[in-house]
mmCIF file of C-alpha atoms in Angstrom:
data_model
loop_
_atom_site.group_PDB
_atom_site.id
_atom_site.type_symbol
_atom_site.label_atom_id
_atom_site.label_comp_id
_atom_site.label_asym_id
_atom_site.label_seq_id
_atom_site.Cartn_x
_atom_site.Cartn_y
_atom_site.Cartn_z
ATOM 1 C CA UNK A 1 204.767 48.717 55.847
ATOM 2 C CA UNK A 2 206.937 47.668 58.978
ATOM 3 C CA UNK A 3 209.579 49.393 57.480
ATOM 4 C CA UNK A 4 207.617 52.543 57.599
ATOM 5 C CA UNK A 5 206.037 52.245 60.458
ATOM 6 C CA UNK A 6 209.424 51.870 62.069
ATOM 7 C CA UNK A 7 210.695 55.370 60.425
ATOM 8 C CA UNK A 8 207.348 57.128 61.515
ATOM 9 C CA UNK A 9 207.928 55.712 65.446
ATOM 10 C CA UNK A 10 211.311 57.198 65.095
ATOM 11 C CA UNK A 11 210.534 60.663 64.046
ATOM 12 C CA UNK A 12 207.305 60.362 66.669
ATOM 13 C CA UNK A 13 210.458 60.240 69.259
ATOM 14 C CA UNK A 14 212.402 62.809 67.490
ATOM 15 C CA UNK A 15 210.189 65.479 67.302
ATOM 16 C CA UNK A 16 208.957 64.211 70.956
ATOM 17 C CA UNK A 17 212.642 64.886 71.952
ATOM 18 C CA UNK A 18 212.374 68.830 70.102
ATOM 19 C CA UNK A 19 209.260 69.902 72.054
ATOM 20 C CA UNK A 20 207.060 69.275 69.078
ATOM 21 C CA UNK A 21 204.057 67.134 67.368
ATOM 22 C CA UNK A 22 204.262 68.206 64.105
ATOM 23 C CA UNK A 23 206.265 69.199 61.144
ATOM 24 C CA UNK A 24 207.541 72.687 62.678
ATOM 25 C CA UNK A 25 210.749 71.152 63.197
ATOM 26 C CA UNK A 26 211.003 68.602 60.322
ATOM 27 C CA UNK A 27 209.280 70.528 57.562
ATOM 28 C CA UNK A 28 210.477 67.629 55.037
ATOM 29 C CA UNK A 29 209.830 64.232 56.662
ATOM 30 C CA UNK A 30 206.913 62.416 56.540
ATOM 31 C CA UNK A 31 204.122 62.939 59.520
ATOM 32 C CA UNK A 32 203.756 60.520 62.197
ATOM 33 C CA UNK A 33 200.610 58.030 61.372
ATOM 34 C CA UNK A 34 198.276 57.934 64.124
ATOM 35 C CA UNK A 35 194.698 56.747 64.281
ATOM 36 C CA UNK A 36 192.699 59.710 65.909
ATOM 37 C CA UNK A 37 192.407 63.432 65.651
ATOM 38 C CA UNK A 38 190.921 66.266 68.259
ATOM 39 C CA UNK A 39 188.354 68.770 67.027
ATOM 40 C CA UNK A 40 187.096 71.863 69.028
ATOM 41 C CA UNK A 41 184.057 73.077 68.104
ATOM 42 C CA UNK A 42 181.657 75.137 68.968
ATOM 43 C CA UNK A 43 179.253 73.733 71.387
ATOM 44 C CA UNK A 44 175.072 72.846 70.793
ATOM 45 C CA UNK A 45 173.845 72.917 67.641
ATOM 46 C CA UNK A 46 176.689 73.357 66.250
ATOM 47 C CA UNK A 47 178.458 70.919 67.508
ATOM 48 C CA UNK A 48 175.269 68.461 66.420
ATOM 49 C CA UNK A 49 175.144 69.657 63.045
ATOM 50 C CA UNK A 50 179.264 69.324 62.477
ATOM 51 C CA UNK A 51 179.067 66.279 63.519
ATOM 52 C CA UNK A 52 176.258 64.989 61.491
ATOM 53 C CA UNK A 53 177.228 66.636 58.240
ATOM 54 C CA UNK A 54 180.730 65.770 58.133
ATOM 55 C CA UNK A 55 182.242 64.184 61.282
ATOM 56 C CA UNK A 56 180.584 60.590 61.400
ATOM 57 C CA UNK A 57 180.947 60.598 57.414
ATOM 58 C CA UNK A 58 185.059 60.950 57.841
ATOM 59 C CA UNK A 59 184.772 58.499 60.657
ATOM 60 C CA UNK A 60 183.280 55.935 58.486
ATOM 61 C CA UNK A 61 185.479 56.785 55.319
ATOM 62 C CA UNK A 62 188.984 57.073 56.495
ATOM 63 C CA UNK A 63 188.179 54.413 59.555
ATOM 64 C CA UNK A 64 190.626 57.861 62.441
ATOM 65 C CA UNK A 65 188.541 58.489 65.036
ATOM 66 C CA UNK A 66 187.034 61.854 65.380
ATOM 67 C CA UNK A 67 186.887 63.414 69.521
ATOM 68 C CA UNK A 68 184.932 66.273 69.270
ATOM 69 C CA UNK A 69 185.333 68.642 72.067
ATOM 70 C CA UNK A 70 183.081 71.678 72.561
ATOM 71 C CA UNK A 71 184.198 75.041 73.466
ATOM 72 C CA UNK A 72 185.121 78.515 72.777
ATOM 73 C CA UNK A 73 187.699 80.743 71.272
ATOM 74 C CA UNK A 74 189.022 82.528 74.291
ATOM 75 C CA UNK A 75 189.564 78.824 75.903
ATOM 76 C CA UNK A 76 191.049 77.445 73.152
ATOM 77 C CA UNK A 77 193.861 80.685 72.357
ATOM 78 C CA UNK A 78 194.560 80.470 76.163
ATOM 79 C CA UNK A 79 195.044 76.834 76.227
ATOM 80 C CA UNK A 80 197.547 77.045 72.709
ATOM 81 C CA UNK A 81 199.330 79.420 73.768
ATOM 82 C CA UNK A 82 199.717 77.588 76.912
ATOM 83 C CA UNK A 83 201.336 74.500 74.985
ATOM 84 C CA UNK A 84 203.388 77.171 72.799
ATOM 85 C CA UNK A 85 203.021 74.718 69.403
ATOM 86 C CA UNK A 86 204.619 72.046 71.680
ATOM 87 C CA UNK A 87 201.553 69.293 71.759
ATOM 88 C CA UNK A 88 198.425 70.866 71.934
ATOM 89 C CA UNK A 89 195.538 70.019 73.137
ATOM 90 C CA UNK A 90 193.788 70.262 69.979
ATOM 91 C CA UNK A 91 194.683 69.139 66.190
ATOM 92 C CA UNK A 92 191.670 71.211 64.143
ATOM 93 C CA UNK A 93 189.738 74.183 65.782
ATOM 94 C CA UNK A 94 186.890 76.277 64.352
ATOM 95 C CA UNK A 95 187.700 79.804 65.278
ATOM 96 C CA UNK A 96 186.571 83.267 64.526
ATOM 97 C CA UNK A 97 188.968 85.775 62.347
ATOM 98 C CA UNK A 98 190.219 87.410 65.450
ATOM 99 C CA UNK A 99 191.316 84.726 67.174
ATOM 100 C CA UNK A 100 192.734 83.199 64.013
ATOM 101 C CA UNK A 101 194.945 86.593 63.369
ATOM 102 C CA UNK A 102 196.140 86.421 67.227
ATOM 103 C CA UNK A 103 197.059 82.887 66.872
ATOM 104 C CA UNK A 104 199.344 82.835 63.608
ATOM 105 C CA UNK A 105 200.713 86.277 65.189
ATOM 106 C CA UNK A 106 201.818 84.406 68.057
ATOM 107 C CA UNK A 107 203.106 81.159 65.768
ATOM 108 C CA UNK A 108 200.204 78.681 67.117
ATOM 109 C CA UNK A 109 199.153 77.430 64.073
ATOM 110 C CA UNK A 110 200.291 75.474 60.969
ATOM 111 C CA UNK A 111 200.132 77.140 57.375
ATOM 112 C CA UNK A 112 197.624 75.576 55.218
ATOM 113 C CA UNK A 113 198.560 75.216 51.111
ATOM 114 C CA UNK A 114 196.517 73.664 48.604
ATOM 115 C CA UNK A 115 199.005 70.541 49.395
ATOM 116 C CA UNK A 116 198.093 69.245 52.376
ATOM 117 C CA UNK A 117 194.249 70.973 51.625
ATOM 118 C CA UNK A 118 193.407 70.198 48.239
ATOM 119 C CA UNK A 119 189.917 71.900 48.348
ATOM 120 C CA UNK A 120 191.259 75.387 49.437
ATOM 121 C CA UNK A 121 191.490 75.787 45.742
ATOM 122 C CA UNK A 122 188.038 76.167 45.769
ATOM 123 C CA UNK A 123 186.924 78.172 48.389
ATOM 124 C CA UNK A 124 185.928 81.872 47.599
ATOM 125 C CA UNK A 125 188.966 84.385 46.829
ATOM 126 C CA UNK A 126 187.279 86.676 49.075
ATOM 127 C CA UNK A 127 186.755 84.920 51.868
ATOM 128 C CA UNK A 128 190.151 83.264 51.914
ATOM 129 C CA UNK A 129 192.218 86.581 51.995
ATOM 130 C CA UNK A 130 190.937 87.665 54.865
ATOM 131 C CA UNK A 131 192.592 84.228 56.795
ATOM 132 C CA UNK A 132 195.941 85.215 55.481
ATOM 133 C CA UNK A 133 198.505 86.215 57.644
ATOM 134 C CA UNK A 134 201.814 87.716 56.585
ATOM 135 C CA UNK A 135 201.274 85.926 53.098
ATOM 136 C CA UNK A 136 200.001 82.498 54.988
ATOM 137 C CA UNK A 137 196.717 81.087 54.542
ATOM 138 C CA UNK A 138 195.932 80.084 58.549
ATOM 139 C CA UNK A 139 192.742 78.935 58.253
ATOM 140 C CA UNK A 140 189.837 77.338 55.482
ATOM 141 C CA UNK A 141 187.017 79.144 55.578
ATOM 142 C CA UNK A 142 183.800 77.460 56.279
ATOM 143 C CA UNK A 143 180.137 79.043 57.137
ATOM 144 C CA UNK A 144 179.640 82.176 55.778
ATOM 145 C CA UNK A 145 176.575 83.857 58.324
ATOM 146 C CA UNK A 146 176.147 87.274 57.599
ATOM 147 C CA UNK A 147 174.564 89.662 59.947
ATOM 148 C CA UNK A 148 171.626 91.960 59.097
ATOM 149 C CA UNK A 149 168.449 92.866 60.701
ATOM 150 C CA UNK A 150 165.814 89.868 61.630
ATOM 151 C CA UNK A 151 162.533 91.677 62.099
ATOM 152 C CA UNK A 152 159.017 90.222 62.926
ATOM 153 C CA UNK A 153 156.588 90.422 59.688
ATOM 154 C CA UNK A 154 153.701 90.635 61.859
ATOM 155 C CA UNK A 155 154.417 93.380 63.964
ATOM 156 C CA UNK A 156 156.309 95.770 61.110
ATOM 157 C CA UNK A 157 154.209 97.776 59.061
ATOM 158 C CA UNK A 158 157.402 98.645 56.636
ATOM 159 C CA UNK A 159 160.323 96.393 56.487
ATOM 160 C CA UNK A 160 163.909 97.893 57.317
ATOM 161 C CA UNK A 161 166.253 98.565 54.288
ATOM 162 C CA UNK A 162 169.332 100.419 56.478
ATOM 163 C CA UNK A 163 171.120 99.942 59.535
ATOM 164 C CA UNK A 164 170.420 103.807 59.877
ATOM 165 C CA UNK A 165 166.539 102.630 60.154
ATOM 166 C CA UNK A 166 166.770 101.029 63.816
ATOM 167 C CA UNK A 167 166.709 104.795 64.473
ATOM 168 C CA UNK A 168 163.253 105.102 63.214
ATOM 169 C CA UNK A 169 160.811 106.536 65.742
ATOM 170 C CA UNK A 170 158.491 103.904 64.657
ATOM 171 C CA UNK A 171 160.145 101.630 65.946
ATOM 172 C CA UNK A 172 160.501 103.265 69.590
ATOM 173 C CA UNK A 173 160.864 100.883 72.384
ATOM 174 C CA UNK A 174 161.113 97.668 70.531
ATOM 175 C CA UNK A 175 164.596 97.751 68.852
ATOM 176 C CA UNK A 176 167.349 95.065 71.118
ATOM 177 C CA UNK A 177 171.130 95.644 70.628
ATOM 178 C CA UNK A 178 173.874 94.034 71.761
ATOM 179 C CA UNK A 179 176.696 95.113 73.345
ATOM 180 C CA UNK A 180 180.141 95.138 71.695
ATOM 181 C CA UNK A 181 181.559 92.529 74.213
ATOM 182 C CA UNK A 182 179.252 89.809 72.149
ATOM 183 C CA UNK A 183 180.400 88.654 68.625
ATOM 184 C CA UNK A 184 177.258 90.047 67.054
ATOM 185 C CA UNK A 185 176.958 93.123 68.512
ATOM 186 C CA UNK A 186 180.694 93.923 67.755
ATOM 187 C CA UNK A 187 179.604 93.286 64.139
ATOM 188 C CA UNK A 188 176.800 95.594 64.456
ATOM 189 C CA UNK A 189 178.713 97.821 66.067
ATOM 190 C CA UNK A 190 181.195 97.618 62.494
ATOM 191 C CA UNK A 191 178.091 98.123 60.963
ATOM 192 C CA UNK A 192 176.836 100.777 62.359
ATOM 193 C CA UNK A 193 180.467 102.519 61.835
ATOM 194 C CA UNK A 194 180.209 101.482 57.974
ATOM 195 C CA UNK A 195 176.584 102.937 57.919
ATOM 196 C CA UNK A 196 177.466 106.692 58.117
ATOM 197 C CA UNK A 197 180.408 106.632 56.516
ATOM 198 C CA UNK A 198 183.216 105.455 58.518
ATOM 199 C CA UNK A 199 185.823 102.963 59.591
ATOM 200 C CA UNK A 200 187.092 101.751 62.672
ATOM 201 C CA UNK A 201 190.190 102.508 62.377
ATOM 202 C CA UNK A 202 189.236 106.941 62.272
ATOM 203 C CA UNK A 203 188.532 107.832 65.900
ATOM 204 C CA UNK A 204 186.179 110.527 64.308
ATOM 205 C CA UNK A 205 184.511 107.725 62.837
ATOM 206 C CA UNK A 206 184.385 106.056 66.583
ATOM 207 C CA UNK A 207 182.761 109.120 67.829
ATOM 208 C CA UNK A 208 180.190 109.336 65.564
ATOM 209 C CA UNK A 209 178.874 105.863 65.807
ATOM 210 C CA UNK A 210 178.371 106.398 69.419
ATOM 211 C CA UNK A 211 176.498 110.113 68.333
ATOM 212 C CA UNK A 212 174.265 108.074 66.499
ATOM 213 C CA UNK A 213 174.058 105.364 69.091
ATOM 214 C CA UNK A 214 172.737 107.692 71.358
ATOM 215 C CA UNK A 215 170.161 109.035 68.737
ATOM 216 C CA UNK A 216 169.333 104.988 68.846
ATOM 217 C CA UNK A 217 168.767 104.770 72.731
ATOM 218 C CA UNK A 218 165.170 105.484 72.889
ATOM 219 C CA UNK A 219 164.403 102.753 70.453
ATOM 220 C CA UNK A 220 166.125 100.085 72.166
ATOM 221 C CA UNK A 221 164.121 98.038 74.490
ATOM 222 C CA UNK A 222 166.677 95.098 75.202
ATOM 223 C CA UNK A 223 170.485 94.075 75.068
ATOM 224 C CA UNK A 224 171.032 90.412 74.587
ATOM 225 C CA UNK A 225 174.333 88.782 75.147
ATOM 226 C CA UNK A 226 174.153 85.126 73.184
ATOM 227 C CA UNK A 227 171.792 84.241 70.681
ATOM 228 C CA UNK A 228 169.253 82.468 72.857
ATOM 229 C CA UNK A 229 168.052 85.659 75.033
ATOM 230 C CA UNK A 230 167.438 86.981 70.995
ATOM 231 C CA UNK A 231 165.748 83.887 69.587
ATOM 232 C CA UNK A 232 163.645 84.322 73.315
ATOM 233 C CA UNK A 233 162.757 88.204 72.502
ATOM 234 C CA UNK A 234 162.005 87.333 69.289
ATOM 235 C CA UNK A 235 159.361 84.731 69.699
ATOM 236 C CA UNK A 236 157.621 86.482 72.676
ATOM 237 C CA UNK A 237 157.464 89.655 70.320
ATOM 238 C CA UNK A 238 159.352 92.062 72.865
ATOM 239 C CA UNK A 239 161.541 93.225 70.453
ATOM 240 C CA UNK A 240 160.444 93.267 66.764
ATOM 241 C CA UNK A 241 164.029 94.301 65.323
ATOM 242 C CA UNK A 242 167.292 92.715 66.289
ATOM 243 C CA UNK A 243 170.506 92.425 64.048
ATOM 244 C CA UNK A 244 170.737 89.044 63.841
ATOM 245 C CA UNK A 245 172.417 86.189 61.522
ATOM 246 C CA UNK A 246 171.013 85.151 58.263
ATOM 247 C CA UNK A 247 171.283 81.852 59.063
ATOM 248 C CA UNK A 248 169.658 81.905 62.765
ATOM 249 C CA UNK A 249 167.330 83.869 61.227
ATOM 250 C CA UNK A 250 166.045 81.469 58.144
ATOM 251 C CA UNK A 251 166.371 78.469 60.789
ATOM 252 C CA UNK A 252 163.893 79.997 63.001
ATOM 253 C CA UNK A 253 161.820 81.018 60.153
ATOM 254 C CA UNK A 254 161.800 76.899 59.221
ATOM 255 C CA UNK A 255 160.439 76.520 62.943
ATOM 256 C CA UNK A 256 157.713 79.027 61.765
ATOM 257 C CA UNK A 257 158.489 82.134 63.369
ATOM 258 C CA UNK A 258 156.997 84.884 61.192
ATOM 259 C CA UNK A 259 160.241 86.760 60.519
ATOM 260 C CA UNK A 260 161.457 88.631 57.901
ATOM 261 C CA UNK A 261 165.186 89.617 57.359
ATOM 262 C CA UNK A 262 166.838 92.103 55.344
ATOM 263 C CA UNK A 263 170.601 92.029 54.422
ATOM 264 C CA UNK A 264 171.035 95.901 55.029
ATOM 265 C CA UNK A 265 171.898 98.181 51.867
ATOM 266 C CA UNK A 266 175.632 99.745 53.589
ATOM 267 C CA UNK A 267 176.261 95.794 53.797
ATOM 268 C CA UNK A 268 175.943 93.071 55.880
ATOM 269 C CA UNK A 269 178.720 91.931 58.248
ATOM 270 C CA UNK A 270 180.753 89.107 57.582
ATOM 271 C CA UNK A 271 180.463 86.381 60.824
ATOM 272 C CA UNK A 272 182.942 83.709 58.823
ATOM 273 C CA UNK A 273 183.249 80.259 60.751
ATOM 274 C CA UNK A 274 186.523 78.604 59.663
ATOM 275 C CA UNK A 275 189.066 75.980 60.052
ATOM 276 C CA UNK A 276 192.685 75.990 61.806
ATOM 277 C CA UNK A 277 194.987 73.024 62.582
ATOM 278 C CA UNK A 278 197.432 73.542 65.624
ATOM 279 C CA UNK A 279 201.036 74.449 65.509
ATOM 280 C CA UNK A 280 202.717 70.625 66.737
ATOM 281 C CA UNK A 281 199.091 68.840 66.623
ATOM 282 C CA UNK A 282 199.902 65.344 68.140
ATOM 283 C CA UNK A 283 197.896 64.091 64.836
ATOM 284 C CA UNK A 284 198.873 66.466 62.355
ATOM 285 C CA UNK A 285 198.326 64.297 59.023
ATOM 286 C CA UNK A 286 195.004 63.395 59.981
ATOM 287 C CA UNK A 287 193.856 66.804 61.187
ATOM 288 C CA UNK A 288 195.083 68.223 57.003
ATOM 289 C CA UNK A 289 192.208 65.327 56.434
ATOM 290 C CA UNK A 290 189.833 66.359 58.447
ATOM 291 C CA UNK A 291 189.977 69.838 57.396
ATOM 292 C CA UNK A 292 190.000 68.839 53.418
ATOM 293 C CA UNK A 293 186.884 66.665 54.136
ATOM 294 C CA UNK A 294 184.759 69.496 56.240
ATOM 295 C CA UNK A 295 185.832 71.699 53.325
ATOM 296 C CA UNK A 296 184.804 69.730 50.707
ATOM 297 C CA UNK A 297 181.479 70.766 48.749
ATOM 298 C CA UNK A 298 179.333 67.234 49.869
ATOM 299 C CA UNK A 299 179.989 68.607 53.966
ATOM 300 C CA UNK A 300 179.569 72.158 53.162
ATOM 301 C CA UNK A 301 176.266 71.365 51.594
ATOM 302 C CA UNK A 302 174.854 69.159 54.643
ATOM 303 C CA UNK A 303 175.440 71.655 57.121
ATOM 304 C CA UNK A 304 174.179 74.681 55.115
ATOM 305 C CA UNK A 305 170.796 71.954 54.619
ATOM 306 C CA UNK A 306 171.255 71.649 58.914
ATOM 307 C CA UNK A 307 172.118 75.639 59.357
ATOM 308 C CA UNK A 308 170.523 77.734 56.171
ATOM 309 C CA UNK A 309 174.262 79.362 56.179
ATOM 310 C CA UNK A 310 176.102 80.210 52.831
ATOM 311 C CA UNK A 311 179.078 78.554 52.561
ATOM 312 C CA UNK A 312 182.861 79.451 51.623
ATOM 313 C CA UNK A 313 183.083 76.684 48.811
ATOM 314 C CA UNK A 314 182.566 77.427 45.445
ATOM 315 C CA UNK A 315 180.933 74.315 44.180
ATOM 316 C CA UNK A 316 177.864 73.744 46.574
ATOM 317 C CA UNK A 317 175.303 73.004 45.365
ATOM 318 C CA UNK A 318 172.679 74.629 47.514
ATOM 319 C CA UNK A 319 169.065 73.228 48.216
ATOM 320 C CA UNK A 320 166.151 75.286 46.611
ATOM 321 C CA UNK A 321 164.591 76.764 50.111
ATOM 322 C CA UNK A 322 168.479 78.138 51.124
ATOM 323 C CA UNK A 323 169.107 79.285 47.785
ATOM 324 C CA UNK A 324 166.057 81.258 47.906
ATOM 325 C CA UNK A 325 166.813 82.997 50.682
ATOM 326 C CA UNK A 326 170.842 83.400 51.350
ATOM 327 C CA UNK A 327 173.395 85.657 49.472
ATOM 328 C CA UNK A 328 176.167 83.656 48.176
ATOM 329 C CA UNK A 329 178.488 83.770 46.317
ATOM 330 C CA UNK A 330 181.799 86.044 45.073
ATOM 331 C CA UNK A 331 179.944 88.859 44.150
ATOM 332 C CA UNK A 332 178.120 89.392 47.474
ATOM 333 C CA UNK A 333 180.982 87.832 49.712
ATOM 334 C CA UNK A 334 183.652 90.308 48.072
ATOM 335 C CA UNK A 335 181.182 93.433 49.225
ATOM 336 C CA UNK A 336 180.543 92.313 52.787
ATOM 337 C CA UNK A 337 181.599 94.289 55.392
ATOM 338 C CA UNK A 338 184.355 92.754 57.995
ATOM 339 C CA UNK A 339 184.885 93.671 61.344
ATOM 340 C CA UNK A 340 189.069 95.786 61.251
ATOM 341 C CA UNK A 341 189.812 93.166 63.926
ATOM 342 C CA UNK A 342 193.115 94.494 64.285
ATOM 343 C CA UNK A 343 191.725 97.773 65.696
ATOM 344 C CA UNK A 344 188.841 96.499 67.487
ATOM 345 C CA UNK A 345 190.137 93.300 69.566
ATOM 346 C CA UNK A 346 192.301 96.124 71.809
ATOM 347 C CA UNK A 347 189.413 98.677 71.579
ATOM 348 C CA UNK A 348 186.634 96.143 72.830
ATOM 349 C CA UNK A 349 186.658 97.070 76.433
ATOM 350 C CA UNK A 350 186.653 101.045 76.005
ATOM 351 C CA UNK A 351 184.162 100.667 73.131
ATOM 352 C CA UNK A 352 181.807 98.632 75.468
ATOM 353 C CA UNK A 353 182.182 101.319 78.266
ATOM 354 C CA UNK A 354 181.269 103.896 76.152
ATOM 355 C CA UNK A 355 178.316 101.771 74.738
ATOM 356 C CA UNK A 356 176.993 101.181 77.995
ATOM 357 C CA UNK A 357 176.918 104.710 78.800
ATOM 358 C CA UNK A 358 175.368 105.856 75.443
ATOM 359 C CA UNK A 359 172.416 103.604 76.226
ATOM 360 C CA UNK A 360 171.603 104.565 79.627
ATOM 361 C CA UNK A 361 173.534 101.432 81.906
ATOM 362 C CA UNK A 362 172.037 98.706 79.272
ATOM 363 C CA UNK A 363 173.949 95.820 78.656
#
């Protein structure tokens, strides 16, 4: 043991020496031992329900400490590429696709193999090629919310089947949409491409959506910007439609909000929560842990009890009341739609401009 521990303080200094934390630079030597690891995640309820399902579990089971840091995407790509792999802040982050795609573009985080993550072997197909880069598996896929259309029972006479029926004069003046610049409205915005036939990608395709945004106007009577000001127009009734998460949408349902939600018939859009470890994480042996424990069917199963979210492993075993209610599983995950991030991450600014002046100055 002292004889190892000498060899892993020497590498430590080593790879100290090359600018780096990790294996980057010594891709065949063992990985320093340390007794911690750094975890961004995202912050409230989140953050309480990671940390409950899985975090104090690995904690007590492996004896590495766990700091959980809350935060966001855009401050956690700024801050990697800030270190440039060399140290980073961070060992495991959950991050959206997007962000995921910029960062292995850019070389900021570590490939993950069935190796040094055992349970990737059982996380949907599906799900898992869309976290490859250039042939690389970047990330481990890890709640699956899927956004539809949250209505209010009590307020709709006929539930929505179609994104196509937010358009529905019936529903004049109590429709909320939001704004490409916030995750879930740049799914629904994917969505609403999907829904009359086209893809990001076709500029035609890009005009019509906002044809048929316009033709949606009238209807709208709110545009939220985080999921709070929706949960808020939901309960107080002033919108009755909203695309919305499955998930957010069963939990409030549990707090007994009447709502009803429909996964729509085009498809829902994938909103896919998953797992990265840093390029040159200071404690890169225990962050491969980490991630193989939060992956692991036990974890996934806790926080889909906490969050009513599907889940990207195979082998949950779901509780009755979420199995009831959520679509999982290969056969729905492989038809879900997915935002072309590749096409919309430059396109976000223009296509909120032109959003906000399809709707009249809403945002």
């Amino acid at each position: 043991m002292k004889k190892q521990a000498i060899i892993g303080s020497l590498l430590l200094l080593a790879l100290t020496a090359c600018g780096g934390g990790g294996t980057t630079d010594n891709a065949d030597g063992p990985l320093p031992e340390t007794d911690k690891v750094v975890i961004g995640v995202t912050g409230g309820a989140w953050e309480e329900n990671i940390i409950s399902a899985g975090i104090k579990g690995f904690e007590e089971e492996t004896g590495i400490e766990v700091d959980v840091v809350a935060g966001t995407d855009a401050e956690w790509f700024s801050k990697l590429r800030a270190s440039n792999g060399n140290n980073p802040a961070y060992d495991v982050l959950v991050l959206q696709p997007d962000t995921i795609t910029r960062a292995a573009a850019t070389g900021l985080l570590q490939p993950l193999t069935e190796e040094n993550v055992p349970n990737l072997a059982d996380l949907y197909p599906s799900v898992q090629e869309k976290l490859q880069y250039e042939g690389e598996t970047y990330a481990a896929g890890f709640s699956m919310g899927q956004l539809g259309i949250a209505y209010r029972k009590d307020l709709v006479d006929k539930a929505p089947e179609s994104w196509k029926d937010l358009q529905d004069p019936a529903y004049a003046g109590h429709v909320a949409v939001s704004s490409p610049s916030y995750a879930a409205g740049l799914q629904f915005f994917s969505g609403w491409v999907n829904a009359f036939g086209g893809e990001e990608s076709d500029q035609a395709s890009i005009d019509k959506a906002f044809e048929e945004l316009g033709k949606l106007s009238s209807n709208v009577v709110a545009y939220p910007d985080n999921a709070g000001s929706i949960q808020t127009l939901l309960e107080r009734g002033d919108a009755w439609l909203v695309p919305f998460w499955d998930g957010r949408t069963f939990a409030l349902q549990e707090a007994g909000l009447d709502l009803g939600f429909v996964y729509p018939e085009e498809g829902p859009v994938a909103a896919v929560a998953s797992w990265v470890v840093t390029k040159g994480a200071p404690n890169e042996a225990n962050a491969y842990k980490l991630v193989d424990y939060l992956s692991s069917p036990d974890v996934q199963k806790a926080f889909s009890d906490l969050t009513y979210y599907g889940m990207t492993n195979q082998n949950v075993e779901y509780s009755d009341s979420i199995a009831d209610k959520v679509q999982v599983g290969e056969e729905f995950y492989r038809e879900l739609k997915w935002v072309d991030y590749e096409t919309a991450s430059p396109n976000v600014a223009d296509w909120t401009n032109r959003w906000t002046q399809v709707m009249g100055g809403g945002q």
